mmCIF file of C-alpha atoms in Angstrom:
data_model
loop_
_atom_site.group_PDB
_atom_site.id
_atom_site.type_symbol
_atom_site.label_atom_id
_atom_site.label_comp_id
_atom_site.label_asym_id
_atom_site.label_seq_id
_atom_site.Cartn_x
_atom_site.Cartn_y
_atom_site.Cartn_z
ATOM 1 C CA UNK A 1 -21.457 -21.638 62.146
ATOM 2 C CA UNK A 2 -20.228 -18.107 62.867
ATOM 3 C CA UNK A 3 -16.763 -18.992 61.541
ATOM 4 C CA UNK A 4 -18.269 -20.369 58.339
ATOM 5 C CA UNK A 5 -20.378 -17.249 57.909
ATOM 6 C CA UNK A 6 -17.328 -15.001 58.383
ATOM 7 C CA UNK A 7 -15.323 -17.128 55.936
ATOM 8 C CA UNK A 8 -18.117 -16.889 53.395
ATOM 9 C CA UNK A 9 -18.281 -13.107 53.834
ATOM 10 C CA UNK A 10 -14.521 -12.828 53.405
ATOM 11 C CA UNK A 11 -14.661 -14.918 50.266
ATOM 12 C CA UNK A 12 -17.490 -12.748 48.969
ATOM 13 C CA UNK A 13 -15.236 -9.679 49.146
ATOM 14 C CA UNK A 14 -12.333 -11.426 47.430
ATOM 15 C CA UNK A 15 -12.027 -10.696 43.682
ATOM 16 C CA UNK A 16 -12.989 -13.593 41.473
ATOM 17 C CA UNK A 17 -9.955 -13.048 39.262
ATOM 18 C CA UNK A 18 -6.643 -11.714 40.428
ATOM 19 C CA UNK A 19 -3.385 -10.760 38.820
ATOM 20 C CA UNK A 20 -2.541 -9.138 35.505
ATOM 21 C CA UNK A 21 -4.796 -11.382 33.461
ATOM 22 C CA UNK A 22 -7.914 -9.434 34.432
ATOM 23 C CA UNK A 23 -9.436 -7.772 31.383
ATOM 24 C CA UNK A 24 -12.780 -5.996 31.053
ATOM 25 C CA UNK A 25 -12.371 -4.703 27.522
ATOM 26 C CA UNK A 26 -12.225 -7.920 25.545
ATOM 27 C CA UNK A 27 -9.165 -9.562 23.979
ATOM 28 C CA UNK A 28 -6.062 -7.408 23.845
ATOM 29 C CA UNK A 29 -4.904 -6.098 20.492
ATOM 30 C CA UNK A 30 -1.510 -6.915 19.114
ATOM 31 C CA UNK A 31 0.903 -4.033 18.311
ATOM 32 C CA UNK A 32 0.166 -4.482 14.593
ATOM 33 C CA UNK A 33 -3.597 -4.296 15.173
ATOM 34 C CA UNK A 34 -3.146 -1.161 17.274
ATOM 35 C CA UNK A 35 -1.061 0.435 14.526
ATOM 36 C CA UNK A 36 -3.662 -0.409 11.882
ATOM 37 C CA UNK A 37 -6.464 0.914 14.098
ATOM 38 C CA UNK A 38 -4.664 4.218 14.673
ATOM 39 C CA UNK A 39 -3.879 4.520 10.976
ATOM 40 C CA UNK A 40 -7.524 4.019 10.050
ATOM 41 C CA UNK A 41 -8.473 6.759 12.518
ATOM 42 C CA UNK A 42 -5.875 9.142 11.115
ATOM 43 C CA UNK A 43 -6.989 8.334 7.561
ATOM 44 C CA UNK A 44 -10.567 9.186 8.516
ATOM 45 C CA UNK A 45 -9.295 12.560 9.777
ATOM 46 C CA UNK A 46 -7.439 13.042 6.496
ATOM 47 C CA UNK A 47 -10.752 12.832 4.648
ATOM 48 C CA UNK A 48 -11.606 16.166 6.267
ATOM 49 C CA UNK A 49 -8.931 17.722 4.044
ATOM 50 C CA UNK A 50 -10.917 16.798 0.934
ATOM 51 C CA UNK A 51 -13.560 19.066 -0.641
ATOM 52 C CA UNK A 52 -16.695 18.314 1.357
ATOM 53 C CA UNK A 53 -19.036 18.688 -1.614
ATOM 54 C CA UNK A 54 -17.095 16.162 -3.676
ATOM 55 C CA UNK A 55 -16.954 13.566 -0.915
ATOM 56 C CA UNK A 56 -20.632 14.071 -0.071
ATOM 57 C CA UNK A 57 -21.649 13.688 -3.720
ATOM 58 C CA UNK A 58 -19.652 10.456 -4.011
ATOM 59 C CA UNK A 59 -21.080 8.986 -0.807
ATOM 60 C CA UNK A 60 -24.634 9.851 -1.846
ATOM 61 C CA UNK A 61 -24.355 8.593 -5.415
ATOM 62 C CA UNK A 62 -22.213 5.479 -4.981
ATOM 63 C CA UNK A 63 -25.028 3.336 -3.445
ATOM 64 C CA UNK A 64 -27.318 4.328 -6.333
ATOM 65 C CA UNK A 65 -24.771 3.922 -9.123
ATOM 66 C CA UNK A 66 -23.513 0.575 -7.775
ATOM 67 C CA UNK A 67 -27.026 -0.712 -7.022
ATOM 68 C CA UNK A 68 -25.792 -1.230 -3.452
ATOM 69 C CA UNK A 69 -22.927 -3.382 -4.648
ATOM 70 C CA UNK A 70 -24.949 -5.538 -7.048
ATOM 71 C CA UNK A 71 -23.435 -4.278 -10.277
ATOM 72 C CA UNK A 72 -23.814 -5.117 -13.903
ATOM 73 C CA UNK A 73 -21.640 -3.734 -16.697
ATOM 74 C CA UNK A 74 -23.632 -0.489 -16.849
ATOM 75 C CA UNK A 75 -23.337 0.074 -13.107
ATOM 76 C CA UNK A 76 -19.605 -0.504 -13.267
ATOM 77 C CA UNK A 77 -19.222 1.991 -16.117
ATOM 78 C CA UNK A 78 -21.122 4.821 -14.435
ATOM 79 C CA UNK A 79 -19.375 4.088 -11.122
ATOM 80 C CA UNK A 80 -16.017 4.443 -12.855
ATOM 81 C CA UNK A 81 -17.164 7.751 -14.354
ATOM 82 C CA UNK A 82 -18.325 8.969 -10.928
ATOM 83 C CA UNK A 83 -15.003 8.015 -9.322
ATOM 84 C CA UNK A 84 -12.930 9.684 -12.050
ATOM 85 C CA UNK A 85 -14.997 12.888 -11.998
ATOM 86 C CA UNK A 86 -14.784 13.141 -8.203
ATOM 87 C CA UNK A 87 -11.038 12.502 -8.336
ATOM 88 C CA UNK A 88 -10.604 15.279 -10.924
ATOM 89 C CA UNK A 89 -12.720 17.555 -8.731
ATOM 90 C CA UNK A 90 -10.461 16.885 -5.721
ATOM 91 C CA UNK A 91 -7.424 17.684 -7.863
ATOM 92 C CA UNK A 92 -8.746 20.922 -9.365
ATOM 93 C CA UNK A 93 -10.296 22.272 -6.162
ATOM 94 C CA UNK A 94 -6.896 22.010 -4.490
ATOM 95 C CA UNK A 95 -5.896 25.026 -6.599
ATOM 96 C CA UNK A 96 -8.757 27.221 -5.413
ATOM 97 C CA UNK A 97 -8.416 29.754 -2.630
ATOM 98 C CA UNK A 98 -10.496 32.379 -0.855
ATOM 99 C CA UNK A 99 -10.167 35.786 0.717
ATOM 100 C CA UNK A 100 -12.413 38.347 2.391
ATOM 101 C CA UNK A 101 -13.185 41.546 0.538
ATOM 102 C CA UNK A 102 -13.600 44.975 2.064
ATOM 103 C CA UNK A 103 -17.150 44.128 3.162
ATOM 104 C CA UNK A 104 -16.060 40.937 4.888
ATOM 105 C CA UNK A 105 -17.612 38.672 2.247
ATOM 106 C CA UNK A 106 -15.738 35.515 1.264
ATOM 107 C CA UNK A 107 -14.648 35.518 -2.370
ATOM 108 C CA UNK A 108 -13.270 32.465 -4.165
ATOM 109 C CA UNK A 109 -10.683 32.310 -6.883
ATOM 110 C CA UNK A 110 -8.450 29.982 -8.868
ATOM 111 C CA UNK A 111 -4.712 30.095 -8.303
ATOM 112 C CA UNK A 112 -2.741 30.706 -11.499
ATOM 113 C CA UNK A 113 0.924 31.258 -12.292
ATOM 114 C CA UNK A 114 0.353 35.030 -12.118
ATOM 115 C CA UNK A 115 -1.873 35.177 -9.034
ATOM 116 C CA UNK A 116 -5.475 34.613 -7.998
ATOM 117 C CA UNK A 117 -8.222 34.778 -10.608
ATOM 118 C CA UNK A 118 -11.436 35.677 -8.771
ATOM 119 C CA UNK A 119 -14.294 33.593 -10.141
ATOM 120 C CA UNK A 120 -17.328 34.670 -8.119
ATOM 121 C CA UNK A 121 -19.273 37.820 -7.361
ATOM 122 C CA UNK A 122 -18.641 41.224 -8.826
ATOM 123 C CA UNK A 123 -14.981 41.373 -7.803
ATOM 124 C CA UNK A 124 -13.558 39.842 -10.963
ATOM 125 C CA UNK A 125 -11.253 42.798 -11.549
ATOM 126 C CA UNK A 126 -11.062 44.526 -8.162
ATOM 127 C CA UNK A 127 -8.336 42.448 -6.480
ATOM 128 C CA UNK A 128 -5.100 44.426 -6.559
ATOM 129 C CA UNK A 129 -2.408 42.711 -8.670
ATOM 130 C CA UNK A 130 0.113 42.768 -5.821
ATOM 131 C CA UNK A 131 -2.408 41.115 -3.501
ATOM 132 C CA UNK A 132 -3.417 38.613 -6.171
ATOM 133 C CA UNK A 133 0.225 37.530 -6.637
ATOM 134 C CA UNK A 134 0.337 36.373 -3.017
ATOM 135 C CA UNK A 135 -2.071 33.597 -3.992
ATOM 136 C CA UNK A 136 -0.189 32.442 -7.092
ATOM 137 C CA UNK A 137 0.244 28.769 -7.859
ATOM 138 C CA UNK A 138 3.105 26.993 -6.098
ATOM 139 C CA UNK A 139 4.748 23.575 -6.266
ATOM 140 C CA UNK A 140 3.177 22.607 -2.925
ATOM 141 C CA UNK A 141 -0.253 22.965 -4.558
ATOM 142 C CA UNK A 142 0.557 20.104 -6.916
ATOM 143 C CA UNK A 143 1.755 18.001 -3.990
ATOM 144 C CA UNK A 144 -1.504 18.582 -2.127
ATOM 145 C CA UNK A 145 -3.551 17.963 -5.256
ATOM 146 C CA UNK A 146 -1.906 14.562 -5.738
ATOM 147 C CA UNK A 147 -2.358 13.737 -2.059
ATOM 148 C CA UNK A 148 -6.037 14.709 -2.316
ATOM 149 C CA UNK A 149 -6.487 12.141 -5.073
ATOM 150 C CA UNK A 150 -4.710 9.531 -2.958
ATOM 151 C CA UNK A 151 -6.899 10.226 0.075
ATOM 152 C CA UNK A 152 -9.994 10.137 -2.121
ATOM 153 C CA UNK A 153 -8.797 6.748 -3.339
ATOM 154 C CA UNK A 154 -8.813 5.581 0.292
ATOM 155 C CA UNK A 155 -12.407 6.817 0.619
ATOM 156 C CA UNK A 156 -13.294 4.770 -2.463
ATOM 157 C CA UNK A 157 -11.599 1.645 -1.070
ATOM 158 C CA UNK A 158 -13.496 2.062 2.206
ATOM 159 C CA UNK A 159 -16.809 2.175 0.309
ATOM 160 C CA UNK A 160 -18.140 -1.388 0.512
ATOM 161 C CA UNK A 161 -20.611 -0.797 -2.331
ATOM 162 C CA UNK A 162 -17.777 0.041 -4.725
ATOM 163 C CA UNK A 163 -15.643 -2.868 -3.512
ATOM 164 C CA UNK A 164 -18.508 -5.332 -3.942
ATOM 165 C CA UNK A 165 -19.270 -3.868 -7.355
ATOM 166 C CA UNK A 166 -15.826 -4.572 -8.794
ATOM 167 C CA UNK A 167 -14.752 -7.439 -6.496
ATOM 168 C CA UNK A 168 -17.866 -9.359 -5.435
ATOM 169 C CA UNK A 169 -15.795 -12.374 -4.324
ATOM 170 C CA UNK A 170 -12.255 -11.148 -3.638
ATOM 171 C CA UNK A 171 -9.461 -13.633 -3.140
ATOM 172 C CA UNK A 172 -7.323 -13.658 -0.019
ATOM 173 C CA UNK A 173 -4.579 -11.727 -1.814
ATOM 174 C CA UNK A 174 -7.091 -9.105 -2.942
ATOM 175 C CA UNK A 175 -8.418 -8.780 0.606
ATOM 176 C CA UNK A 176 -4.892 -8.198 1.870
ATOM 177 C CA UNK A 177 -4.354 -5.496 -0.758
ATOM 178 C CA UNK A 178 -7.676 -3.811 0.067
ATOM 179 C CA UNK A 179 -6.685 -3.825 3.733
ATOM 180 C CA UNK A 180 -3.030 -2.878 3.438
ATOM 181 C CA UNK A 181 -3.163 -0.306 0.640
ATOM 182 C CA UNK A 182 -5.355 2.230 2.510
ATOM 183 C CA UNK A 183 -3.083 1.854 5.548
ATOM 184 C CA UNK A 184 0.007 2.633 3.480
ATOM 185 C CA UNK A 185 -1.644 5.604 1.793
ATOM 186 C CA UNK A 186 -2.849 6.890 5.148
ATOM 187 C CA UNK A 187 0.650 6.753 6.639
ATOM 188 C CA UNK A 188 2.284 8.463 3.666
ATOM 189 C CA UNK A 189 -0.325 11.217 3.374
ATOM 190 C CA UNK A 190 -0.331 11.813 7.128
ATOM 191 C CA UNK A 191 3.408 12.468 7.099
ATOM 192 C CA UNK A 192 3.251 14.644 3.989
ATOM 193 C CA UNK A 193 0.340 16.748 5.202
ATOM 194 C CA UNK A 194 2.168 17.355 8.496
ATOM 195 C CA UNK A 195 5.503 18.093 6.809
ATOM 196 C CA UNK A 196 4.000 20.298 4.080
ATOM 197 C CA UNK A 197 0.846 21.999 5.409
ATOM 198 C CA UNK A 198 -1.267 24.031 3.011
ATOM 199 C CA UNK A 199 -2.502 27.579 3.449
ATOM 200 C CA UNK A 200 -5.238 27.260 0.844
ATOM 201 C CA UNK A 201 -8.882 27.681 1.840
ATOM 202 C CA UNK A 202 -10.588 26.884 -1.434
ATOM 203 C CA UNK A 203 -14.029 25.787 -2.525
ATOM 204 C CA UNK A 204 -15.305 23.059 -0.225
ATOM 205 C CA UNK A 205 -12.603 23.685 2.370
ATOM 206 C CA UNK A 206 -12.759 25.662 5.661
ATOM 207 C CA UNK A 207 -13.327 29.371 5.104
ATOM 208 C CA UNK A 208 -10.434 31.740 4.930
ATOM 209 C CA UNK A 209 -9.714 34.162 7.757
ATOM 210 C CA UNK A 210 -7.861 36.599 5.532
#
């Protein structure tokens, strides 16, 4: 009896499963699934580079305008208008910038070919021309403006209300496009944002430290 008890105790301390097949986190992901998962995470971080007010307005209004995905022709029309207006906002706000005046207050302006045109407060004509020219419009601003529209397009494709509004019963090919297109855009924009970082701190973006 003592031998049986000792054997039972020894078996109790033995692991139920041994070897490399032990897994406590569910089924393992394939390399492709891991790549897609990481891309989705990086794309979510890219959304932080969009104007916060524009993204917030879209996320608040899209469930109302789409009737939570149950659209008729009117819902589709106003949803298209909302998407276009928010896309234009992302494009235009990419050309805005900010600076701190002598009192430490943040002032916003619009980058032009000649410099920064201050659009708020009482400082419309107090920014020195030489300082204003440091903020003039550059080619990289157009690149970031286009990328902002692309990233906003990913936000739209991730919105299930919008997808259900325009594709209530998507085919398998459409599902593959809706899954693969955001991944491709996320990869491209991630590389471009890293290769060509912006120094703009415009309206809806993190405040300038200048």
